[in-house]
Amino acid sequence: MARLHLFWPEGTPLPRLEALDLFHIESGGCTGCALELASLSRALLAGNHPIRFVSTPRQAGMLLLTGSLTVGMAPVVELAWQAMPGPRVLAVVGDCAVDGGLFGGNYAVLGGVGVRARSSVSLPGCPPAPDEILAALVRWQTTEGER
């Protein structure tokens, strides 16, 4: 199992960040990205990091989607998006969520969420490693903090 380092390559600690609550939905696919996110969530809990996963969209500031969007999961994703309070942010992680990946559009699959909705964080990869996901979230959070 790969070890997740919560430090930048130069050895400096991560910048001080505001809390970011993520609600994850696997909308269809092989669940490879979901496994990487599970690994990331354990590392974040162990490191007392301000980025955390929550169990309901009512507590979340960011909706994090993995997998291609299926016809059955489209209403679930929409309900989760509507249940989120305040300023909402969408993040798509993995090739399937970004552009459909291996699962092209057909009668049961709508394709990637990244081509149907505007996302603030878009991270391709099959699947992206936990450190790449963390780096993308930290990069987004630091650029948002500058605005």
XYZ file of N, CA and C in Angstrom:
441
model
N 0.839 -1.177 0.000
C 0.000 0.000 0.000
C 0.888 1.245 0.000
N 0.566 2.174 -0.844
C 1.344 3.404 -0.939
C 1.132 4.248 0.311
N 2.173 4.908 0.725
C 2.090 5.756 1.901
C 1.810 7.186 1.457
N 0.872 7.825 2.100
C 0.501 9.191 1.757
C 1.260 10.159 2.648
N 1.998 11.049 2.036
C 2.740 12.056 2.777
C 1.962 13.366 2.714
N 1.701 13.945 3.867
C 0.964 15.201 3.913
C 1.908 16.398 3.847
N 2.988 16.256 3.085
C 3.951 17.332 2.910
C 4.236 17.511 1.430
N 4.536 18.732 1.041
C 4.930 19.013 -0.330
C 6.286 18.378 -0.574
N 6.667 18.153 -1.823
C 7.960 17.511 -2.121
C 9.171 18.245 -1.551
N 9.082 19.558 -1.399
C 10.224 20.308 -0.876
C 10.413 20.082 0.615
N 9.478 19.402 1.269
C 9.584 19.159 2.697
C 8.870 20.189 3.544
N 8.248 21.193 2.927
C 7.517 22.190 3.702
C 6.106 21.659 3.989
N 5.560 21.970 5.139
C 4.215 21.488 5.450
C 3.171 22.151 4.549
N 2.009 21.537 4.493
C 0.905 22.109 3.709
C 0.542 23.484 4.255
N 0.062 24.388 3.395
C -0.340 25.706 3.888
C -1.530 25.597 4.829
N -1.682 26.595 5.689
C -2.810 26.618 6.620
C -4.085 26.843 5.816
N -5.041 25.951 5.979
C -6.258 25.979 5.171
C -7.491 26.102 6.041
N -8.529 26.652 5.450
C -9.838 26.639 6.100
C -10.407 25.227 5.982
N -11.384 24.916 6.815
C -12.008 23.595 6.753
C -12.760 23.434 5.435
N -12.647 22.267 4.856
C -13.356 21.936 3.619
C -14.055 20.599 3.829
N -15.380 20.620 3.758
C -16.179 19.420 3.961
C -16.602 18.864 2.611
N -16.259 17.607 2.362
C -16.525 16.954 1.081
C -17.615 15.905 1.241
N -18.533 15.866 0.295
C -19.503 14.781 0.211
C -19.220 14.029 -1.079
N -18.906 12.746 -0.961
C -18.506 11.949 -2.120
C -19.660 11.093 -2.614
N -19.848 11.085 -3.941
C -20.802 10.182 -4.586
C -20.071 9.439 -5.691
N -20.147 8.122 -5.654
C -19.663 7.277 -6.747
C -20.868 7.078 -7.657
N -20.858 7.736 -8.813
C -22.053 7.752 -9.662
C -22.082 6.641 -10.700
N -21.122 5.732 -10.674
C -21.109 4.592 -11.588
C -19.715 4.375 -12.135
N -19.279 3.150 -12.198
C -17.944 2.858 -12.708
C -17.335 1.701 -11.957
N -16.017 1.644 -11.967
C -15.312 0.499 -11.377
C -15.005 0.682 -9.897
N -15.267 1.818 -9.318
C -15.006 2.213 -7.927
C -13.522 2.302 -7.583
N -12.640 2.343 -8.582
C -11.215 2.525 -8.319
C -10.930 3.861 -7.661
N -11.579 4.916 -8.137
C -11.387 6.248 -7.557
C -11.936 6.310 -6.135
N -13.045 5.609 -5.898
C -13.626 5.583 -4.559
C -12.675 4.909 -3.566
N -11.970 3.890 -4.012
C -10.990 3.232 -3.140
C -9.838 4.178 -2.816
N -9.406 4.944 -3.798
C -8.338 5.923 -3.549
C -8.815 7.012 -2.588
N -10.072 7.424 -2.702
C -10.623 8.420 -1.785
C -10.753 7.857 -0.376
N -11.078 6.579 -0.256
C -11.134 5.955 1.071
C -9.754 5.973 1.716
N -8.733 5.706 0.935
C -7.363 5.770 1.441
C -7.020 7.194 1.871
N -7.411 8.168 1.061
C -7.156 9.567 1.394
C -7.888 9.972 2.670
N -9.133 9.550 2.835
C -9.903 9.955 4.014
C -9.277 9.414 5.291
N -8.742 8.192 5.234
C -8.079 7.633 6.417
C -6.824 8.440 6.761
N -6.067 8.824 5.754
C -4.855 9.607 5.992
C -5.196 10.995 6.534
N -6.273 11.592 6.030
C -6.667 12.914 6.523
C -7.128 12.844 7.971
N -7.846 11.786 8.323
C -8.279 11.612 9.716
C -7.084 11.422 10.636
N -6.122 10.627 10.202
C -4.946 10.361 11.028
C -4.104 11.615 11.222
N -4.092 12.498 10.212
C -3.273 13.695 10.280
C -3.984 14.923 10.801
N -5.248 14.793 11.247
C -6.048 15.933 11.724
C -6.038 17.086 10.725
N -6.248 16.773 9.476
C -6.235 17.766 8.400
C -7.598 18.453 8.316
N -7.668 19.729 7.920
C -8.957 20.421 7.851
C -9.849 19.982 6.688
N -9.337 19.199 5.761
C -10.190 18.641 4.706
C -10.754 17.339 5.232
N -12.097 17.217 5.212
C -12.700 16.005 5.751
C -13.921 15.604 4.941
N -14.241 14.326 5.008
C -15.412 13.782 4.334
C -16.574 13.762 5.316
N -17.747 14.172 4.845
C -18.941 14.187 5.686
C -19.948 13.183 5.139
N -20.909 12.811 5.970
C -21.838 11.746 5.602
C -23.129 12.239 4.974
N -23.343 13.523 4.910
C -24.567 14.055 4.319
C -24.262 15.319 3.515
N -24.949 15.545 2.412
C -24.677 16.763 1.641
C -25.068 18.035 2.377
N -25.897 17.946 3.382
C -26.291 19.141 4.144
C -25.133 19.734 4.945
N -24.081 18.961 5.143
C -22.906 19.436 5.865
C -21.761 19.809 4.934
N -21.922 19.590 3.639
C -20.801 19.689 2.705
C -20.719 21.045 2.025
N -19.505 21.427 1.694
C -19.261 22.608 0.890
C -18.843 22.243 -0.522
N -18.429 20.981 -0.713
C -17.991 20.518 -2.026
C -18.586 19.137 -2.289
N -19.161 18.994 -3.476
C -19.649 17.698 -3.938
C -18.557 17.086 -4.797
N -18.058 15.932 -4.399
C -16.965 15.269 -5.094
C -17.527 14.032 -5.785
N -17.495 14.034 -7.105
C -18.060 12.935 -7.883
C -16.968 12.104 -8.518
N -17.152 10.782 -8.469
C -16.298 9.852 -9.180
C -17.187 8.937 -10.004
N -16.650 8.399 -11.062
C -17.410 7.498 -11.923
C -18.235 8.250 -12.944
N -18.561 7.556 -14.033
C -19.396 8.195 -15.046
C -20.833 8.257 -14.544
N -21.555 9.236 -15.012
C -22.923 9.468 -14.550
C -23.867 8.491 -15.231
N -24.569 7.703 -14.425
C -25.542 6.758 -14.968
C -26.938 7.346 -14.875
N -27.853 6.794 -15.641
C -29.233 7.272 -15.640
C -29.837 7.123 -14.255
N -29.532 6.033 -13.568
C -30.083 5.805 -12.236
C -29.523 6.734 -11.178
N -28.279 7.170 -11.333
C -27.656 8.029 -10.321
C -27.836 9.517 -10.585
N -28.275 9.901 -11.769
C -28.453 11.324 -12.087
C -29.409 12.021 -11.112
N -30.573 11.450 -10.787
C -31.435 12.126 -9.812
C -30.820 12.184 -8.413
N -30.038 11.200 -8.038
C -29.381 11.190 -6.726
C -28.357 12.320 -6.645
N -27.585 12.485 -7.709
C -26.597 13.563 -7.743
C -27.296 14.922 -7.693
N -28.371 15.068 -8.422
C -29.121 16.334 -8.416
C -29.698 16.633 -7.030
N -30.261 15.624 -6.368
C -30.804 15.821 -5.017
C -29.699 16.193 -4.025
N -28.550 15.553 -4.138
C -27.431 15.897 -3.254
C -26.971 17.326 -3.495
N -26.915 17.732 -4.754
C -26.504 19.108 -5.093
C -27.488 20.116 -4.524
N -28.764 19.840 -4.640
C -29.780 20.758 -4.126
C -29.795 20.807 -2.601
N -29.383 19.726 -1.941
C -29.387 19.680 -0.477
C -28.205 20.414 0.140
N -27.199 20.735 -0.663
C -26.017 21.404 -0.124
C -26.323 22.862 0.184
N -25.836 23.371 1.330
C -26.105 24.763 1.685
C -25.130 25.729 1.012
N -25.529 26.985 1.006
C -24.643 28.082 0.634
C -23.932 27.957 -0.689
N -22.756 28.549 -0.796
C -21.996 28.430 -2.038
C -21.506 26.993 -2.208
N -21.901 26.385 -3.316
C -21.570 24.979 -3.568
C -20.472 24.892 -4.608
N -19.675 23.844 -4.476
C -18.572 23.621 -5.392
C -18.630 22.176 -5.861
N -18.354 21.968 -7.154
C -18.343 20.635 -7.725
C -16.914 20.248 -8.080
N -16.531 19.035 -7.689
C -15.237 18.473 -8.053
C -15.472 17.127 -8.722
N -14.815 16.895 -9.847
C -14.898 15.605 -10.535
C -13.509 14.992 -10.530
N -13.440 13.736 -10.104
C -12.159 13.050 -9.940
C -12.190 11.755 -10.736
N -11.191 11.565 -11.568
C -11.060 10.354 -12.364
C -11.515 10.558 -13.794
N -10.980 9.752 -14.687
C -11.319 9.866 -16.106
C -12.810 9.691 -16.373
N -13.434 8.755 -15.681
C -14.865 8.494 -15.921
C -15.722 9.702 -15.566
N -15.401 10.366 -14.454
C -16.181 11.529 -14.043
C -15.892 12.737 -14.918
N -14.661 12.850 -15.404
C -14.287 14.015 -16.209
C -14.916 13.950 -17.603
N -14.727 12.823 -18.304
C -15.220 12.765 -19.687
C -15.890 11.445 -20.069
N -16.193 10.617 -19.104
C -16.842 9.342 -19.397
C -15.900 8.171 -19.357
N -14.609 8.399 -19.605
C -13.613 7.343 -19.540
C -13.973 6.135 -20.383
N -13.901 4.975 -19.784
C -14.214 3.727 -20.475
C -15.691 3.560 -20.770
N -16.510 4.249 -20.003
C -17.954 4.056 -20.101
C -18.567 5.157 -20.953
N -18.677 4.906 -22.236
C -19.259 5.884 -23.146
C -20.768 5.958 -22.983
N -21.353 6.961 -23.583
C -22.789 7.136 -23.478
C -23.560 6.013 -24.158
N -24.548 5.496 -23.484
C -25.470 4.514 -24.052
C -26.812 4.635 -23.334
N -27.645 3.634 -23.400
C -28.969 3.738 -22.799
C -28.934 3.858 -21.272
N -27.855 3.422 -20.627
C -27.780 3.445 -19.169
C -26.745 4.431 -18.628
N -25.847 4.910 -19.484
C -24.761 5.784 -19.036
C -24.842 7.107 -19.780
N -24.836 8.194 -19.012
C -24.889 9.530 -19.613
C -23.508 10.068 -19.966
N -22.459 9.473 -19.412
C -21.096 9.916 -19.679
C -20.511 10.652 -18.494
N -19.503 11.459 -18.751
C -18.819 12.183 -17.684
C -19.598 13.378 -17.189
N -19.472 13.648 -15.904
C -20.125 14.810 -15.305
C -19.416 16.085 -15.738
N -18.110 15.988 -15.967
C -17.319 17.152 -16.335
C -17.738 17.810 -17.625
N -18.382 17.070 -18.529
C -18.844 17.664 -19.781
C -20.282 18.177 -19.660
N -20.974 17.837 -18.589
C -22.368 18.254 -18.403
C -22.521 19.411 -17.429
N -21.551 19.599 -16.557
C -21.634 20.650 -15.545
C -20.270 21.302 -15.391
N -20.272 22.541 -14.952
C -19.014 23.257 -14.732
C -18.462 22.871 -13.360
N -17.244 22.379 -13.340
C -16.641 21.955 -12.081
C -15.476 22.877 -11.725
N -15.276 23.062 -10.431
C -14.173 23.885 -9.957
C -12.873 23.097 -9.899
N -12.980 21.804 -9.622
C -11.816 20.923 -9.575
C -12.080 19.778 -10.535
N -11.179 19.576 -11.462
C -11.287 18.483 -12.425
C -9.946 17.770 -12.470
N -9.943 16.512 -12.016
C -8.691 15.771 -11.921
C -8.807 14.470 -12.689
N -8.201 14.394 -13.877
C -8.222 13.133 -14.620
C -7.242 12.127 -14.018
N -7.375 10.903 -14.441
C -6.510 9.825 -13.976
C -7.345 8.571 -13.794
N -6.719 7.427 -13.903
C -7.482 6.176 -13.813
C -6.752 5.171 -12.936
N -7.005 5.194 -11.667
C -7.509 6.284 -10.837
C -6.369 7.190 -10.405
N -6.661 8.434 -10.080
C -5.607 9.309 -9.553
C -5.211 8.845 -8.145
N -3.952 8.986 -7.831
C -3.442 8.572 -6.525
C -3.954 9.517 -5.436
N -4.016 9.049 -4.190
C -4.494 9.911 -3.105
C -3.709 11.209 -2.973
N -2.394 11.163 -3.173
C -1.618 12.404 -3.056
C -1.940 13.377 -4.181
N -2.291 12.877 -5.369
C -2.703 13.760 -6.468
C -4.052 14.408 -6.162
N -4.957 13.649 -5.565
C -6.270 14.197 -5.194
C -6.091 15.275 -4.136
N -5.287 14.983 -3.124
C -5.038 15.963 -2.072
C -4.383 17.218 -2.635
N -3.411 17.047 -3.518
C -2.729 18.211 -4.112
C -3.711 19.063 -4.910
N -4.634 18.433 -5.646
C -5.623 19.195 -6.418
C -6.563 19.965 -5.502
N -6.995 19.345 -4.402
C -7.889 20.032 -3.458
C -7.174 21.185 -2.763
N -5.931 20.970 -2.355
C -5.168 22.030 -1.699
C -4.885 23.168 -2.674
N -4.554 22.827 -3.925
C -4.306 23.847 -4.941
C -5.556 24.693 -5.165
N -6.720 24.047 -5.259
C -7.963 24.793 -5.435
C -8.244 25.668 -4.225
N -8.043 25.104 -3.031
C -8.356 25.850 -1.813
C -7.433 27.049 -1.627
N -6.170 26.913 -1.978
C -5.257 28.048 -1.831
C -5.558 29.127 -2.877
N -5.946 28.747 -4.096
C -6.293 29.767 -5.095
C -7.614 30.446 -4.737
N -8.544 29.727 -4.131
C -9.795 30.344 -3.695
C -9.549 31.306 -2.537
N -8.595 30.957 -1.671
C -8.277 31.822 -0.544
C -7.649 33.145 -0.967
N -6.992 33.154 -2.134
C -6.378 34.384 -2.643
C -7.399 35.331 -3.230
N -8.568 34.798 -3.611
C -9.587 35.648 -4.251
C -10.363 36.445 -3.269
